[in-house]
XYZ file of C-alpha atoms in Angstrom:
741
model
C -102.727 78.059 -203.381
C -102.551 78.710 -207.093
C -99.136 79.901 -208.254
C -98.804 81.727 -211.394
C -96.537 79.757 -214.056
C -97.393 76.721 -212.258
C -101.289 76.052 -212.892
C -102.156 79.193 -214.995
C -103.292 81.685 -212.726
C -103.237 85.173 -214.382
C -103.122 87.476 -211.856
C -101.288 88.498 -208.958
C -101.425 91.848 -206.217
C -102.599 94.316 -208.488
C -101.251 93.233 -211.612
C -102.416 91.292 -214.625
C -99.784 88.345 -215.829
C -99.469 88.050 -219.767
C -97.000 86.265 -220.285
C -94.005 83.978 -218.629
C -90.959 85.028 -219.723
C -88.139 83.162 -218.261
C -87.138 81.524 -215.043
C -84.513 83.179 -212.524
C -83.420 81.452 -209.257
C -86.562 80.953 -207.345
C -88.923 82.666 -209.374
C -91.092 82.730 -212.585
C -90.584 85.935 -214.563
C -94.000 87.177 -216.381
C -94.729 90.296 -218.466
C -97.495 92.014 -216.626
C -99.921 94.882 -216.868
C -101.461 97.484 -214.357
C -105.298 97.986 -214.310
C -104.355 101.209 -216.148
C -102.352 99.845 -218.625
C -98.800 100.275 -217.914
C -96.363 97.292 -218.428
C -94.361 95.691 -215.124
C -92.261 92.759 -214.979
C -92.918 90.389 -212.360
C -91.294 87.847 -210.664
C -93.208 85.642 -208.790
C -91.295 83.080 -206.057
C -92.057 79.310 -205.775
C -94.126 77.873 -203.263
C -91.499 75.530 -202.098
C -88.842 78.680 -201.666
C -91.823 80.651 -200.596
C -92.352 78.009 -197.344
C -88.756 77.942 -196.450
C -88.340 78.990 -192.582
C -86.482 83.083 -192.771
C -86.968 83.251 -196.625
C -89.489 85.728 -196.207
C -87.462 87.980 -194.198
C -84.650 87.532 -196.158
C -86.893 88.562 -198.933
C -88.061 91.700 -197.280
C -84.482 93.002 -196.793
C -83.219 92.184 -200.173
C -86.163 94.312 -201.450
C -85.436 97.323 -199.282
C -82.043 97.135 -200.216
C -83.017 96.817 -204.121
C -85.067 99.853 -203.737
C -82.244 101.999 -203.183
C -80.349 100.613 -205.843
C -80.107 102.353 -209.318
C -77.943 102.294 -212.441
C -77.742 102.082 -215.942
C -77.611 98.148 -215.821
C -79.924 97.510 -213.073
C -83.736 97.026 -213.318
C -85.499 99.643 -210.812
C -87.993 97.693 -208.054
C -91.246 99.355 -208.317
C -93.331 97.104 -205.999
C -93.104 93.978 -203.813
C -95.350 91.801 -201.356
C -92.984 89.290 -198.959
C -96.315 88.783 -196.865
C -98.483 87.790 -199.630
C -99.571 84.177 -199.703
C -97.217 84.037 -202.696
C -94.522 86.720 -202.587
C -94.003 88.341 -205.584
C -91.590 91.504 -206.827
C -92.523 93.745 -209.485
C -90.072 95.993 -211.741
C -89.985 98.220 -214.278
C -90.752 96.980 -217.488
C -87.702 96.706 -219.646
C -88.043 95.952 -223.416
C -85.616 93.408 -224.524
C -84.880 90.025 -225.001
C -83.318 87.166 -222.608
C -79.593 86.354 -223.070
C -80.591 82.533 -223.546
C -83.219 83.266 -226.063
C -81.184 85.587 -228.194
C -78.288 83.255 -228.366
C -80.377 80.137 -228.611
C -82.076 81.515 -231.725
C -79.296 83.561 -233.720
C -75.716 82.110 -231.984
C -72.966 83.809 -230.383
C -72.419 87.760 -229.930
C -70.088 89.335 -231.739
C -66.656 90.579 -229.996
C -68.068 94.095 -229.258
C -71.483 93.183 -228.188
C -69.605 90.379 -225.935
C -67.340 93.123 -224.563
C -70.305 95.462 -223.717
C -72.142 92.556 -222.021
C -69.172 91.935 -219.553
C -68.686 95.743 -219.106
C -72.464 96.174 -218.305
C -72.717 93.278 -215.952
C -69.484 94.240 -214.406
C -71.028 97.784 -213.508
C -73.965 96.737 -212.356
C -72.682 93.886 -210.074
C -69.912 96.409 -208.935
C -73.354 98.834 -207.827
C -74.814 95.763 -205.951
C -71.266 94.847 -204.329
C -71.191 98.129 -203.129
C -74.445 98.415 -201.418
C -73.501 95.624 -199.658
C -75.767 93.025 -201.377
C -75.556 90.289 -203.752
C -77.617 89.000 -207.110
C -77.271 85.321 -206.293
C -77.714 83.828 -210.055
C -76.182 86.111 -212.592
C -77.708 83.953 -215.349
C -78.498 83.938 -219.177
C -81.975 83.787 -218.082
C -81.686 86.486 -215.430
C -79.873 88.921 -218.018
C -81.497 91.138 -220.535
C -80.679 92.681 -223.626
C -81.828 96.192 -224.580
C -81.115 98.550 -226.835
C -79.057 100.397 -224.623
C -77.083 97.602 -223.022
C -77.557 94.823 -220.930
C -79.787 94.628 -218.012
C -79.838 92.154 -214.791
C -83.494 91.214 -213.575
C -84.778 89.492 -210.481
C -82.973 92.078 -208.110
C -84.311 91.088 -204.828
C -85.316 87.602 -205.061
C -82.427 85.206 -206.140
C -80.041 86.740 -203.597
C -82.309 86.026 -200.971
C -82.543 82.367 -201.791
C -79.760 80.996 -199.699
C -78.958 81.401 -196.283
C -76.719 82.572 -195.723
C -76.244 84.565 -199.303
C -73.793 83.257 -201.376
C -70.577 85.641 -201.632
C -69.855 88.346 -204.257
C -67.479 86.314 -205.956
C -70.306 83.767 -206.812
C -71.549 86.649 -208.786
C -68.315 86.956 -210.760
C -68.154 83.053 -211.536
C -71.792 83.600 -212.617
C -70.791 86.140 -214.875
C -68.049 84.734 -216.275
C -70.248 81.459 -217.233
C -72.512 84.205 -218.717
C -70.293 85.699 -221.103
C -69.302 82.363 -221.898
C -72.494 81.167 -223.082
C -73.029 84.396 -224.947
C -69.575 84.087 -226.835
C -69.878 80.460 -227.706
C -73.296 79.141 -227.606
C -72.788 76.973 -224.442
C -69.351 75.532 -225.687
C -67.333 75.400 -221.795
C -63.852 76.462 -223.718
C -62.865 79.646 -223.260
C -60.885 79.793 -226.375
C -64.250 80.313 -227.957
C -63.756 84.110 -226.814
C -62.078 86.912 -228.479
C -58.822 87.690 -227.192
C -59.460 90.387 -225.546
C -62.128 88.606 -223.443
C -60.260 85.639 -222.640
C -58.101 86.194 -219.832
C -60.647 88.149 -217.768
C -63.495 85.862 -218.255
C -60.850 83.121 -217.256
C -60.149 84.955 -214.227
C -63.911 84.835 -213.389
C -64.056 81.197 -213.708
C -61.006 80.269 -211.937
C -62.036 77.549 -209.055
C -60.597 79.593 -205.951
C -62.801 82.442 -204.935
C -60.186 84.328 -203.942
C -58.887 84.240 -207.363
C -61.609 85.478 -209.291
C -61.574 89.492 -209.953
C -63.898 91.790 -208.419
C -66.576 93.485 -210.523
C -64.566 97.051 -210.438
C -61.410 95.210 -211.433
C -63.323 93.352 -214.894
C -64.626 96.698 -215.356
C -61.307 98.617 -214.801
C -59.574 95.447 -217.091
C -61.815 96.428 -219.968
C -61.402 100.076 -219.736
C -57.785 100.272 -219.779
C -57.377 97.842 -223.120
C -58.383 101.470 -225.004
C -60.447 99.843 -227.630
C -61.964 101.628 -230.237
C -65.649 102.512 -228.980
C -68.346 100.430 -230.669
C -70.603 102.613 -232.935
C -74.471 102.305 -233.935
C -76.409 99.371 -232.617
C -74.096 97.077 -230.233
C -76.866 93.916 -231.207
C -77.263 92.417 -234.582
C -80.419 93.155 -236.769
C -81.957 90.045 -235.915
C -81.803 90.100 -232.448
C -83.201 93.714 -232.259
C -85.781 92.540 -234.679
C -86.881 89.524 -232.287
C -86.646 92.336 -229.234
C -89.184 94.420 -231.079
C -91.412 91.843 -231.992
C -91.311 90.562 -227.987
C -92.149 94.326 -226.842
C -94.896 94.439 -229.313
C -96.383 91.674 -228.389
C -96.585 93.163 -224.959
C -98.792 95.974 -226.164
C -96.230 98.604 -226.007
C -94.640 101.049 -228.253
C -91.272 99.915 -229.369
C -88.602 102.099 -231.421
C -84.991 101.942 -231.798
C -82.920 103.877 -234.301
C -79.459 103.299 -235.532
C -77.719 104.450 -232.504
C -77.745 103.579 -229.270
C -77.633 105.882 -226.296
C -74.733 107.283 -224.685
C -72.851 104.545 -222.379
C -71.932 106.070 -218.721
C -68.583 106.070 -217.610
C -66.713 103.526 -215.695
C -66.871 103.437 -211.991
C -63.729 105.011 -210.517
C -61.293 101.916 -209.517
C -59.059 102.942 -205.967
C -55.296 102.709 -206.901
C -53.900 99.234 -206.573
C -57.022 97.645 -207.111
C -56.458 96.542 -210.691
C -56.916 92.826 -211.569
C -53.628 90.865 -211.516
C -52.415 89.259 -214.546
C -51.413 86.451 -212.783
C -55.065 85.968 -211.489
C -56.075 86.209 -215.116
C -53.521 83.569 -216.583
C -54.463 81.429 -213.679
C -58.045 81.961 -214.139
C -57.957 80.931 -217.709
C -56.362 77.470 -217.066
C -58.922 76.658 -214.328
C -61.645 78.085 -215.736
C -63.002 75.404 -218.368
C -63.013 72.870 -215.703
C -65.911 74.295 -213.527
C -68.515 74.688 -216.337
C -70.846 71.775 -217.271
C -71.813 70.614 -220.687
C -74.290 72.672 -222.804
C -77.955 71.789 -223.118
C -78.547 70.690 -226.463
C -81.144 72.624 -228.366
C -84.202 70.849 -229.403
C -85.012 71.526 -233.074
C -89.030 68.617 -235.898
C -88.391 68.096 -239.343
C -89.053 65.482 -241.705
C -87.181 66.054 -243.215
C -119.241 100.351 -215.918
C -122.156 100.971 -218.329
C -122.420 97.318 -220.089
C -123.216 99.015 -223.012
C -120.460 101.148 -225.391
C -119.988 105.184 -225.568
C -121.214 104.947 -229.294
C -121.989 103.141 -232.426
C -121.768 104.515 -235.738
C -124.775 104.989 -238.214
C -121.635 105.647 -241.530
C -118.156 105.875 -242.269
C -115.968 107.547 -239.705
C -119.240 108.747 -237.707
C -119.701 108.005 -233.736
C -123.339 108.418 -232.520
C -124.482 107.444 -229.125
C -125.892 103.984 -229.079
C -129.938 103.224 -228.844
C -131.201 99.724 -227.992
C -132.652 98.679 -231.247
C -135.757 97.113 -231.573
C -135.750 93.514 -230.639
C -132.204 93.547 -229.330
C -131.609 91.093 -226.181
C -130.220 92.100 -223.020
C -129.402 88.737 -220.935
C -126.844 87.710 -218.128
C -125.205 84.678 -217.399
C -123.155 83.670 -214.386
C -119.605 82.507 -214.722
C -120.808 79.062 -213.544
C -124.356 79.312 -214.424
C -126.467 81.614 -215.885
C -127.986 84.241 -213.267
C -131.588 83.179 -214.320
C -132.549 80.078 -212.262
C -133.785 78.795 -215.709
C -130.456 78.852 -217.120
C -128.383 75.408 -217.912
C -126.439 73.873 -215.071
C -122.565 73.925 -215.763
C -121.258 70.295 -217.367
C -117.888 69.823 -215.471
C -116.174 68.476 -218.109
C -115.008 64.501 -217.383
C -113.757 62.161 -220.452
C -111.506 59.322 -221.210
C -107.597 59.999 -222.463
C -107.783 60.249 -226.379
C -106.790 57.533 -228.431
C -104.125 58.076 -230.795
C -104.409 57.439 -234.400
C -100.931 57.837 -235.060
C -97.836 59.551 -233.156
C -94.239 59.959 -234.308
C -91.173 61.739 -233.368
C -88.870 64.141 -235.495
C -85.529 65.504 -235.501
C -86.295 69.112 -234.584
C -89.233 70.457 -232.424
C -92.132 72.498 -234.529
C -92.713 76.174 -234.137
C -95.708 76.361 -236.211
C -98.382 73.458 -237.373
C -101.284 73.983 -239.962
C -103.288 70.920 -241.111
C -105.726 70.404 -243.986
C -108.183 67.378 -243.770
C -105.214 65.872 -246.099
C -102.135 67.594 -245.000
C -100.198 68.563 -242.013
C -97.535 71.678 -242.643
C -94.867 71.322 -239.781
C -93.066 74.264 -239.728
C -89.394 74.286 -237.809
C -86.339 76.431 -237.173
C -84.735 74.448 -239.822
C -87.289 73.639 -242.156
C -91.156 72.926 -243.579
C -92.215 69.625 -244.050
C -95.787 68.417 -245.321
C -97.053 65.144 -243.349
C -100.017 62.630 -244.646
C -102.676 63.672 -242.240
C -103.986 59.844 -242.143
C -100.434 58.241 -241.305
C -97.748 60.778 -240.356
C -95.253 59.918 -243.106
C -93.460 62.351 -245.383
C -95.669 63.078 -248.600
C -93.681 65.921 -250.084
C -89.878 66.845 -250.140
C -89.237 69.540 -247.019
C -88.542 72.937 -248.140
C -85.833 75.568 -246.520
C -88.394 77.829 -245.435
C -88.373 78.422 -241.413
C -89.956 80.177 -238.540
C -87.983 80.341 -235.681
C -90.295 82.694 -233.778
C -93.232 80.619 -233.883
C -96.945 80.760 -232.732
C -97.741 82.039 -229.427
C -101.012 83.452 -228.132
C -100.350 86.436 -229.832
C -98.441 85.325 -232.985
C -99.676 82.818 -235.667
C -97.741 82.698 -238.980
C -99.458 80.199 -240.675
C -102.944 80.180 -242.516
C -104.764 77.441 -244.652
C -107.716 78.243 -247.252
C -109.214 76.787 -250.219
C -105.828 73.991 -251.026
C -103.251 76.447 -250.028
C -100.900 76.550 -247.382
C -99.717 80.007 -246.203
C -96.363 80.921 -244.243
C -94.851 84.002 -242.835
C -91.374 82.854 -243.085
C -87.514 83.117 -243.788
C -84.980 81.317 -245.744
C -81.332 80.955 -245.805
C -81.170 84.117 -247.657
C -84.282 86.531 -247.414
C -86.095 87.054 -244.415
C -89.458 88.522 -244.008
C -91.111 86.744 -246.489
C -94.844 85.706 -247.171
C -95.117 82.191 -249.174
C -97.919 80.168 -250.360
C -97.822 76.484 -250.713
C -100.175 74.185 -252.810
C -101.485 71.686 -250.311
C -101.692 68.982 -253.459
C -97.801 69.147 -254.456
C -95.752 70.985 -251.687
C -94.513 73.038 -254.090
C -94.315 76.894 -253.699
C -96.730 78.755 -255.486
C -95.313 82.219 -254.778
C -93.357 83.960 -252.450
C -93.561 87.621 -251.623
C -90.888 89.396 -249.977
C -92.519 92.259 -247.912
C -91.016 95.386 -247.856
C -89.631 95.971 -244.033
C -89.342 99.515 -244.267
C -92.156 101.949 -244.406
C -92.340 103.955 -247.554
C -92.377 107.118 -245.644
C -89.655 109.224 -247.768
C -86.289 108.918 -248.119
C -85.172 108.370 -244.672
C -86.401 104.836 -242.633
C -89.558 105.831 -240.668
C -90.908 102.327 -239.412
C -90.463 98.277 -239.918
C -93.067 95.909 -240.425
C -93.090 93.311 -237.281
C -95.581 90.524 -238.677
C -98.073 88.888 -236.076
C -100.110 86.903 -238.165
C -101.359 86.259 -241.248
C -105.457 85.567 -242.351
C -107.446 84.597 -245.693
C -110.643 85.506 -246.718
C -111.702 85.106 -250.355
C -108.741 85.915 -252.965
C -106.942 87.830 -250.652
C -104.283 87.286 -248.004
C -103.794 89.343 -244.889
C -101.082 90.176 -242.870
C -101.336 91.990 -239.965
C -98.955 93.724 -237.312
C -96.927 96.754 -235.708
C -95.151 99.147 -237.109
C -91.827 99.680 -235.345
C -91.227 103.458 -235.422
C -87.330 103.775 -235.501
C -87.503 107.832 -234.665
C -88.443 107.491 -230.844
C -87.688 105.410 -227.705
C -89.171 102.345 -226.080
C -92.445 103.477 -224.488
C -95.377 101.654 -222.468
C -97.346 104.702 -222.686
C -97.810 105.557 -225.879
C -100.216 103.880 -228.374
C -98.724 101.325 -230.822
C -99.437 101.802 -234.674
C -100.476 98.382 -236.074
C -101.340 97.483 -239.744
C -102.904 95.380 -242.397
C -101.546 94.825 -245.626
C -103.662 92.814 -248.258
C -101.949 90.884 -251.433
C -103.499 88.907 -254.154
C -103.944 85.084 -253.282
C -102.899 83.950 -256.632
C -99.969 85.644 -257.290
C -98.708 87.102 -253.856
C -98.669 90.275 -255.505
C -99.288 93.455 -252.589
C -102.863 95.293 -253.034
C -103.350 97.729 -250.586
C -102.241 98.694 -246.401
C -103.493 100.815 -243.801
C -101.792 101.386 -240.558
C -102.463 103.658 -237.383
C -102.938 103.811 -233.549
C -106.522 102.989 -234.134
C -105.388 99.643 -235.541
C -103.969 97.099 -232.603
C -106.043 93.389 -233.428
C -107.608 92.648 -236.392
C -110.350 90.498 -236.970
C -110.315 88.698 -240.754
C -113.321 86.681 -241.240
C -113.347 83.955 -243.702
C -115.488 85.689 -246.212
C -116.965 89.113 -247.072
C -114.953 92.442 -247.729
C -115.603 93.613 -243.965
C -112.504 93.723 -241.578
C -112.759 94.644 -237.494
C -109.972 96.145 -236.095
C -109.989 97.331 -231.993
C -107.454 99.605 -230.200
C -106.674 100.924 -226.724
C -104.074 103.029 -225.038
C -102.800 102.870 -221.749
C -104.702 104.206 -219.013
C -108.652 104.718 -218.348
C -109.550 105.813 -221.743
C -111.773 104.517 -224.005
C -110.835 102.179 -226.504
C -112.035 101.289 -230.241
C -113.983 98.638 -232.362
C -114.026 99.969 -235.988
C -114.614 98.161 -239.181
C -112.269 98.259 -242.207
C -113.522 98.058 -245.639
C -111.668 95.765 -247.432
C -113.462 96.562 -250.547
C -112.552 100.445 -250.171
C -108.752 99.250 -249.871
C -109.189 99.575 -245.921
C -111.132 102.644 -245.602
C -112.436 103.253 -242.121
C -115.973 102.635 -241.807
C -118.356 102.638 -238.397
C -116.509 102.731 -235.016
C -117.710 102.070 -231.541
C -115.816 103.436 -228.337
C -115.376 100.947 -225.617
C -114.707 102.008 -222.220
C -111.670 100.598 -219.893
C -110.684 98.525 -223.209
C -107.471 97.709 -221.856
C -107.448 94.044 -223.134
C -107.594 95.735 -226.645
C -104.170 97.140 -226.046
C -102.117 94.261 -226.894
C -101.136 93.846 -230.697
C -101.491 90.538 -231.650
C -104.459 87.748 -232.831
C -107.633 89.173 -232.856
C -109.807 89.071 -229.424
C -113.076 89.613 -231.640
C -114.659 86.609 -233.796
C -117.111 86.683 -236.708
C -120.177 84.825 -236.947
C -123.441 84.806 -239.248
C -122.981 88.183 -240.529
C -121.813 89.791 -236.923
C -118.972 90.766 -235.392
C -118.620 89.623 -231.676
C -116.537 91.583 -229.512
C -116.322 92.289 -225.258
C -117.301 95.767 -224.507
C -118.632 97.197 -220.886
C -115.934 96.569 -218.794
C -114.934 93.482 -220.410
C -117.745 91.413 -218.705
C -120.598 92.228 -221.536
C -120.114 90.211 -225.599
C -121.803 92.725 -227.808
C -123.158 91.129 -231.310
C -123.225 94.109 -233.883
C -124.166 93.899 -237.774
C -120.615 93.689 -239.697
C -121.597 96.120 -242.350
C -123.654 98.733 -240.197
C -122.176 98.398 -236.566
C -125.591 98.100 -235.284
C -126.393 96.389 -232.176
C -128.034 93.094 -232.436
C -128.042 91.564 -229.087
C -125.503 91.889 -226.178
C -124.955 89.123 -222.784
C -123.367 90.411 -219.657
C -121.656 87.835 -217.469
C -121.539 88.004 -213.942
C -119.017 85.937 -211.334
C -120.444 83.765 -208.576
C -119.542 86.150 -205.986
C -120.695 89.015 -207.897
C -117.227 90.228 -208.698
C -117.014 91.600 -212.023
C -115.299 89.271 -214.664
C -113.498 89.976 -217.891
C -114.548 87.608 -220.544
C -112.048 85.690 -222.971
C -111.851 85.674 -226.685
C -115.069 84.524 -228.092
C -114.823 82.098 -231.116
C -117.309 80.744 -233.334
C -118.357 77.322 -235.116
C -117.220 76.618 -238.622
C -120.872 77.045 -239.806
C -121.397 80.232 -237.603
C -124.207 79.500 -236.204
C -122.798 78.933 -232.573
C -120.539 81.345 -230.316
C -118.363 80.356 -227.715
C -116.946 82.512 -225.054
C -114.646 81.901 -222.170
C -116.204 83.108 -218.811
C -114.362 82.469 -215.538
C -113.691 79.198 -215.442
C -116.814 77.943 -217.905
C -116.973 77.955 -221.852
C -120.631 79.690 -222.340
C -122.209 78.799 -226.068
C -124.740 80.982 -227.369
C -126.735 80.927 -230.842
C -125.133 83.646 -232.895
C -128.565 84.849 -233.935
C -129.720 86.193 -230.636
C -127.196 85.429 -227.852
C -129.405 82.154 -226.427
C -127.280 80.513 -223.691
C -126.847 76.828 -224.937
C -125.125 75.029 -222.654
C -121.907 76.097 -219.914
C -119.035 73.600 -219.531
C -116.446 74.016 -216.521
C -112.776 73.683 -217.950
C -111.027 74.037 -214.358
C -111.732 75.536 -211.251
C -111.331 79.242 -210.417
C -108.125 80.398 -208.911
C -107.987 81.278 -205.279
C -105.202 83.802 -205.717
C -106.256 87.104 -205.706
C -110.305 86.901 -205.322
C -112.973 85.540 -207.053
C -112.488 87.475 -210.354
C -109.557 85.301 -211.091
C -110.586 83.169 -213.659
C -108.280 80.767 -215.386
C -110.474 79.634 -218.800
C -111.306 83.333 -219.470
C -107.568 84.272 -219.777
C -106.344 80.911 -221.129
C -108.208 80.358 -224.332
C -107.177 83.018 -226.326
C -105.772 83.077 -230.463
C -105.724 79.720 -231.697
C -105.961 77.688 -228.238
C -109.984 77.258 -228.900
C -110.908 75.618 -232.517
C -113.714 74.000 -233.845
C -114.120 70.937 -236.706
C -117.832 70.160 -238.017
C -119.099 69.114 -234.516
C -116.532 69.429 -232.017
C -115.188 72.245 -230.041
C -111.461 72.009 -228.918
C -110.072 74.338 -226.128
C -106.969 73.946 -223.813
C -107.739 74.633 -219.955
C -105.058 76.312 -217.425
C -103.761 72.766 -216.969
C -102.896 72.534 -220.200
C -105.209 69.731 -221.019
C -106.886 69.942 -224.423
C -110.464 69.066 -224.088
C -112.556 67.413 -227.372
C -116.285 68.511 -226.177
C -119.317 67.718 -228.460
C -120.531 70.825 -229.809
C -124.259 69.474 -229.597
C -124.209 68.795 -225.797
C -121.140 70.302 -224.375
C -119.797 67.012 -222.555
C -116.380 65.926 -223.364
C -115.489 63.242 -225.954
C -112.267 63.204 -224.622
C -108.846 64.931 -222.860
C -105.191 64.783 -223.811
C -102.506 65.887 -221.670
C -98.762 65.111 -221.942
C -96.696 64.945 -218.601
C -93.425 65.733 -220.547
C -94.484 68.646 -222.632
C -92.953 71.897 -222.405
C -93.292 74.749 -219.721
C -95.452 77.035 -222.537
C -97.337 73.655 -223.344
C -98.042 72.057 -226.519
C -98.635 73.408 -229.995
C -101.665 72.213 -231.524
C -104.261 72.631 -234.876
C -107.055 70.964 -236.588
C -107.516 69.742 -239.711
C -110.299 68.374 -240.965
C -111.860 65.762 -238.137
C -108.431 65.197 -236.328
C -106.180 67.506 -233.951
C -102.459 67.445 -234.543
C -100.139 67.917 -231.478
C -96.880 68.631 -231.070
C -95.180 68.580 -227.791
C -91.401 68.452 -227.984
C -90.234 66.351 -230.770
C -93.301 64.124 -231.020
C -96.005 65.071 -233.042
C -99.769 62.844 -232.451
C -102.873 62.814 -234.312
C -105.965 62.069 -232.675
C -109.559 61.765 -234.270
C -112.236 64.442 -232.949
C -114.478 61.673 -232.025
C -111.340 59.609 -230.148
C -111.664 56.918 -232.321
């Protein structure tokens, strides 16, 4: 049985899993979406825990108890299945950032934020304990920071992992360790905490459980300190910016003004139950002894209609499409074409890759970009340039950094015509777009992008950058506009943007924004861009041409029914080849090719599952010369001629998942953004097992495969430069020739 988070299955119950967020107790936590486009958080129980006798009964009871709980610092349970092959729990989606991620990236929280963290966790545990249940693993991974305070996640799972369940005093020990982590960054010394918290958190850490305060006593202690109320946002700006970016990546509209919502009053504490000073003082003396050492942070530097509802005949027009003369409509299976005359799928098998060179750095790369001569390595401390042939440093390191890094929906680097481009920060500035000369490593220019939308005298929005792309003499930055006059919402359409800059000088040229812009495709040449958009629910999405030659004016548009896959903001879900834009339409099972200038359909190709179920194809991508289009379909990678959609070969990257039905296909969901790239004659793709395959573009057969048993849980970073692939796994950077020699 496949397990999401272990081998890449991407659906469980009625939910499509979007991204693994963290691990809490015995489960992996994912952001997920319903078929209607609404966001939830799903915690999937690990198979070894689900196999434990009695777990399902405990889990069922814990879920039933969690359904009755409510409170401002608890995340409500909305759905669960204790009897599924892999048990799971769904909770209301809450826009926020895991505490561990916030502290690892931005350091310890301030005293006001720590006090709110301790108070919120105390109130959440007070509600749990009053209901006769426990959480079981309060930790930096199960605590979510939101604009309105902390939230405890994974209710109903971690409390069911033990038999018998842990006592409430264990929750208090975990609370103390979590607040200490947030205040010290991992230092086990309570002296790192502000004076107002040392005694009470030290009491939580006392080795003897009876001497620890209860959750109610902790809240009462903080309330009676009578310190000034917090004004404005309780979190620093860099944390709220990361929080917003993470929310945008999930496709929800995120917003947050300068004022947080009102904090509810603390619970009423019965007379005589306040925490004693003796407990706190003795707790302070013994608390540090129970904590282990902090984990060191890794850081690398050298230093169902298949046809669309409409297509446009001119700018802004929408018309009912008719099949143009000569249009070609064909169908292919996820494993083989439905026609018996189609090519037989090639099951990939190849030798392990031979390394050209490999070396370890001091800090883990967050972004990679390469030319045929130079590799740009970006970390959260510096930007380095390495010789592509040897791996040795060729230019002095720069102080530009990118801590958020590359993901399936963020790609902050680009290379074109001898210049590297990077969305970055420096010690003194954030939100920069910088250009580096690939021949010298020197900064050509750096532009401070306006963070605030120029909407008048009041701040109306922040520009959250998703990726950078280059076409001709223009650099484009695309992303999401974070409005600051509303509330977080997973039900409203998001507002995307395109910003154009002069590639030679960095000077801003034009910008457009709108709810009709989510994903933006920037072809390597020409003046036509492609934007896609969708809203939650069963409403049509839109594919729309953006005319860069007319400063971002809208051009033709095509309505796409059931386009939930276009709701996420980030790396484009479309491609360009030989003057054509290619995108998924119909129910997500049909690839359409339309003329980039006019939107007229040239051909479309529908794909079927082996069993006849509907499939959703993955993100198409094109060969460097634009003559070939590759599209993930189920567990296969199908290859089509860009001119007319003729199927050329089909390669199987990985077996289909058994979880949730035969319409679960790993490869099509794994291949997105930069997880598939091409060199002159080789196709590179990452499968659901996080194996990188080099495939001969002419035959569909594997040249070699690469995997690293010690790679990070999220997989490795990689990029193509010339005829080599460069792979970063933890601290190690490895180069492999496209032909494996």
